[in-house]
mmCIF file of C-alpha atoms in Angstrom:
data_model
loop_
_atom_site.group_PDB
_atom_site.id
_atom_site.type_symbol
_atom_site.label_atom_id
_atom_site.label_comp_id
_atom_site.label_asym_id
_atom_site.label_seq_id
_atom_site.Cartn_x
_atom_site.Cartn_y
_atom_site.Cartn_z
ATOM 1 C CA MET A 64 -63.323 -57.363 51.760
ATOM 2 C CA THR A 65 -60.177 -56.779 53.792
ATOM 3 C CA LEU A 66 -58.039 -58.695 51.254
ATOM 4 C CA LEU A 67 -59.407 -56.557 48.410
ATOM 5 C CA ARG A 68 -58.683 -53.366 50.365
ATOM 6 C CA LYS A 69 -55.090 -54.466 51.150
ATOM 7 C CA SER A 70 -54.480 -55.405 47.502
ATOM 8 C CA PHE A 71 -55.775 -52.014 46.394
ATOM 9 C CA PHE A 72 -53.413 -50.157 48.752
ATOM 10 C CA VAL A 73 -50.407 -52.245 47.675
ATOM 11 C CA ALA A 74 -51.198 -51.511 44.009
ATOM 12 C CA LEU A 75 -51.678 -47.805 44.770
ATOM 13 C CA ILE A 76 -48.350 -47.526 46.634
ATOM 14 C CA THR A 77 -46.580 -49.361 43.797
ATOM 15 C CA LEU A 78 -47.987 -46.960 41.196
ATOM 16 C CA ILE A 79 -46.983 -43.950 43.265
ATOM 17 C CA ALA A 80 -43.450 -45.201 44.007
ATOM 18 C CA ALA A 81 -42.583 -46.474 40.495
ATOM 19 C CA PRO A 82 -41.902 -43.048 38.894
ATOM 20 C CA ALA A 83 -39.547 -42.100 41.732
ATOM 21 C CA PHE A 84 -37.355 -45.132 41.089
ATOM 22 C CA SER A 85 -37.407 -44.766 37.312
ATOM 23 C CA GLN A 86 -36.002 -41.224 37.311
ATOM 24 C CA SER A 87 -32.297 -41.027 36.676
ATOM 25 C CA SER A 88 -30.001 -38.223 37.655
ATOM 26 C CA PRO A 89 -28.907 -36.046 34.731
ATOM 27 C CA THR A 90 -25.419 -36.662 33.446
ATOM 28 C CA VAL A 91 -23.101 -33.676 33.271
ATOM 29 C CA LYS A 92 -21.389 -33.500 29.909
ATOM 30 C CA PRO A 93 -18.055 -31.692 29.542
ATOM 31 C CA ALA A 94 -17.719 -28.595 27.356
ATOM 32 C CA ILE A 95 -14.928 -29.596 24.972
ATOM 33 C CA TYR A 96 -14.872 -26.192 23.218
ATOM 34 C CA ALA A 97 -14.973 -24.050 26.374
ATOM 35 C CA SER A 98 -11.581 -22.485 25.589
ATOM 36 C CA TYR A 99 -12.676 -21.471 22.066
ATOM 37 C CA PRO A 100 -14.679 -18.337 21.203
ATOM 38 C CA ASN A 101 -18.443 -18.394 20.602
ATOM 39 C CA SER A 102 -17.944 -17.658 16.918
ATOM 40 C CA ILE A 103 -15.060 -18.491 14.598
ATOM 41 C CA ASN A 104 -14.694 -17.392 10.985
ATOM 42 C CA GLY A 105 -15.219 -20.154 8.460
ATOM 43 C CA SER A 106 -13.684 -20.297 5.016
ATOM 44 C CA SER A 107 -15.608 -21.433 1.944
ATOM 45 C CA SER A 108 -12.301 -22.463 0.331
ATOM 46 C CA GLU A 109 -11.569 -24.782 3.289
ATOM 47 C CA PHE A 110 -15.105 -26.170 3.071
ATOM 48 C CA ALA A 111 -14.653 -26.782 -0.665
ATOM 49 C CA SER A 112 -11.378 -28.630 -0.112
ATOM 50 C CA ALA A 113 -13.135 -31.114 2.199
ATOM 51 C CA PHE A 114 -15.273 -32.335 -0.719
ATOM 52 C CA ASN A 115 -12.177 -33.338 -2.693
ATOM 53 C CA ALA A 116 -11.150 -35.829 0.008
ATOM 54 C CA THR A 117 -11.887 -39.519 -0.365
ATOM 55 C CA GLU A 118 -13.162 -41.939 2.222
ATOM 56 C CA GLY A 119 -10.356 -43.005 4.568
ATOM 57 C CA GLN A 120 -8.194 -39.986 3.744
ATOM 58 C CA HIS A 121 -6.745 -37.864 6.557
ATOM 59 C CA ILE A 122 -7.371 -34.126 6.149
ATOM 60 C CA VAL A 123 -6.689 -30.931 8.083
ATOM 61 C CA LEU A 124 -9.020 -27.961 7.724
ATOM 62 C CA THR A 125 -7.554 -24.695 9.027
ATOM 63 C CA PHE A 126 -10.090 -21.993 9.842
ATOM 64 C CA SER A 127 -7.934 -19.707 12.001
ATOM 65 C CA ASP A 128 -4.603 -19.771 13.793
ATOM 66 C CA ASN A 129 -6.319 -21.212 16.848
ATOM 67 C CA PHE A 130 -8.917 -23.457 15.234
ATOM 68 C CA LYS A 131 -8.122 -26.437 13.053
ATOM 69 C CA PHE A 132 -10.169 -29.569 12.496
ATOM 70 C CA SER A 133 -8.176 -32.636 11.570
ATOM 71 C CA GLY A 134 -9.484 -36.113 11.069
ATOM 72 C CA THR A 135 -10.324 -39.000 8.791
ATOM 73 C CA VAL A 136 -13.050 -38.805 6.168
ATOM 74 C CA ILE A 137 -15.546 -41.537 7.001
ATOM 75 C CA SER A 138 -18.071 -40.632 4.298
ATOM 76 C CA ASN A 139 -18.186 -38.490 1.153
ATOM 77 C CA VAL A 140 -21.480 -38.971 -0.644
ATOM 78 C CA VAL A 141 -23.181 -37.212 -3.556
ATOM 79 C CA LYS A 142 -26.881 -37.521 -2.679
ATOM 80 C CA TYR A 143 -28.305 -35.634 -5.642
ATOM 81 C CA SER A 144 -26.785 -33.706 -8.510
ATOM 82 C CA ASN A 145 -26.844 -30.577 -6.316
ATOM 83 C CA LEU A 146 -26.131 -32.022 -2.854
ATOM 84 C CA GLN A 147 -22.943 -33.548 -1.465
ATOM 85 C CA SER A 148 -22.137 -34.398 2.162
ATOM 86 C CA VAL A 149 -18.864 -35.267 3.864
ATOM 87 C CA VAL A 150 -18.369 -36.602 7.395
ATOM 88 C CA ILE A 151 -14.986 -36.323 9.137
ATOM 89 C CA ARG A 152 -14.116 -38.088 12.399
ATOM 90 C CA SER A 153 -11.821 -36.019 14.609
ATOM 91 C CA ASP A 154 -8.278 -37.095 15.457
ATOM 92 C CA GLU A 155 -8.696 -35.759 18.987
ATOM 93 C CA SER A 156 -11.862 -37.676 19.833
ATOM 94 C CA SER A 157 -13.452 -40.543 17.925
ATOM 95 C CA ASN A 158 -16.836 -39.316 19.185
ATOM 96 C CA THR A 159 -16.471 -35.889 17.558
ATOM 97 C CA ILE A 160 -17.570 -35.564 13.949
ATOM 98 C CA PHE A 161 -17.738 -32.729 11.466
ATOM 99 C CA HIS A 162 -20.665 -33.093 9.088
ATOM 100 C CA LEU A 163 -20.531 -30.709 6.139
ATOM 101 C CA SER A 164 -22.974 -30.439 3.234
ATOM 102 C CA LYS A 165 -22.611 -28.483 0.000
ATOM 103 C CA GLN A 166 -25.636 -27.454 -2.003
ATOM 104 C CA THR A 167 -25.406 -26.060 -5.518
ATOM 105 C CA ASN A 168 -28.252 -23.594 -5.921
ATOM 106 C CA ALA A 169 -30.293 -22.913 -9.080
ATOM 107 C CA ASP A 170 -28.091 -19.892 -9.892
ATOM 108 C CA ASN A 171 -24.956 -22.127 -9.606
ATOM 109 C CA SER A 172 -23.900 -20.506 -6.333
ATOM 110 C CA VAL A 173 -22.801 -22.838 -3.548
ATOM 111 C CA SER A 174 -24.093 -22.926 0.033
ATOM 112 C CA TYR A 175 -22.575 -24.815 2.968
ATOM 113 C CA VAL A 176 -24.184 -26.086 6.155
ATOM 114 C CA GLY A 177 -22.758 -28.287 8.858
ATOM 115 C CA ARG A 178 -21.990 -29.029 12.472
ATOM 116 C CA ILE A 179 -19.149 -30.152 14.658
ATOM 117 C CA ILE A 180 -20.757 -32.316 17.291
ATOM 118 C CA ASN A 181 -19.952 -34.849 19.976
ATOM 119 C CA LYS A 182 -22.870 -36.597 21.660
ATOM 120 C CA GLU A 183 -20.845 -36.903 24.872
ATOM 121 C CA ALA A 184 -20.096 -33.159 25.067
ATOM 122 C CA SER A 185 -22.276 -30.228 26.056
ATOM 123 C CA ASP A 186 -21.097 -27.979 23.236
ATOM 124 C CA GLY A 187 -20.278 -27.977 19.554
ATOM 125 C CA TYR A 188 -20.354 -25.676 16.538
ATOM 126 C CA GLU A 189 -22.848 -24.981 13.775
ATOM 127 C CA ILE A 190 -22.005 -23.291 10.474
ATOM 128 C CA LYS A 191 -24.037 -20.135 9.913
ATOM 129 C CA THR A 192 -23.720 -17.015 7.815
ATOM 130 C CA ASP A 193 -23.292 -13.524 9.248
ATOM 131 C CA MET A 194 -24.964 -10.343 8.005
ATOM 132 C CA SER A 195 -22.328 -9.968 5.264
ATOM 133 C CA GLY A 196 -22.836 -13.513 3.988
ATOM 134 C CA ASN A 197 -19.555 -14.822 5.441
ATOM 135 C CA TYR A 198 -19.495 -18.252 7.049
ATOM 136 C CA ILE A 199 -18.936 -18.556 10.782
ATOM 137 C CA PHE A 200 -18.855 -21.409 13.262
ATOM 138 C CA GLN A 201 -21.367 -20.491 15.966
ATOM 139 C CA LYS A 202 -21.066 -22.335 19.269
ATOM 140 C CA SER A 203 -24.152 -24.405 20.081
ATOM 141 C CA GLU A 204 -25.419 -26.547 22.937
ATOM 142 C CA THR A 205 -25.557 -30.245 22.095
ATOM 143 C CA GLU A 206 -28.691 -30.765 24.195
ATOM 144 C CA LYS A 207 -30.607 -28.373 21.936
ATOM 145 C CA VAL A 208 -29.363 -30.080 18.773
ATOM 146 C CA MET A 209 -29.630 -33.682 19.982
ATOM 147 C CA PRO A 210 -32.125 -33.907 22.847
ATOM 148 C CA GLU A 211 -31.693 -36.986 24.972
ATOM 149 C CA CYS A 212 -34.502 -39.517 24.785
ATOM 150 C CA LYS A 213 -36.159 -39.841 28.201
ATOM 151 C CA GLN A 214 -38.238 -42.907 27.412
#
């Protein structure tokens, strides 16, 4: 009976201690866009020019005097007759990408969506529209867009 009791306590202590050892400390990711404003005007003409680039081509998209995105097109794919997506890898960081999609709506108008994101950074930008229908880059938190898997 004593051996069974000792085995039970060893198993109980192991089960209690295991979660404490499996927890890792959170990593602090740098904010690579900390010096930029929370919102930056986007230009539909600059977005449109990105879709003319071919894979492997270097392009520079200028959205304001202080905000340019330059990089190499790593993908430019027409998914459907009304949907095209382009992915640009940044010159400044190979981990930063700009994913931009263009949708042609039923009324032949064009809508753009996209993100500038780096999985090793705490911030990025998402393309949104303001109340007037103009495109803006809105700063976003990477953790909310790409939650880290804890399993």
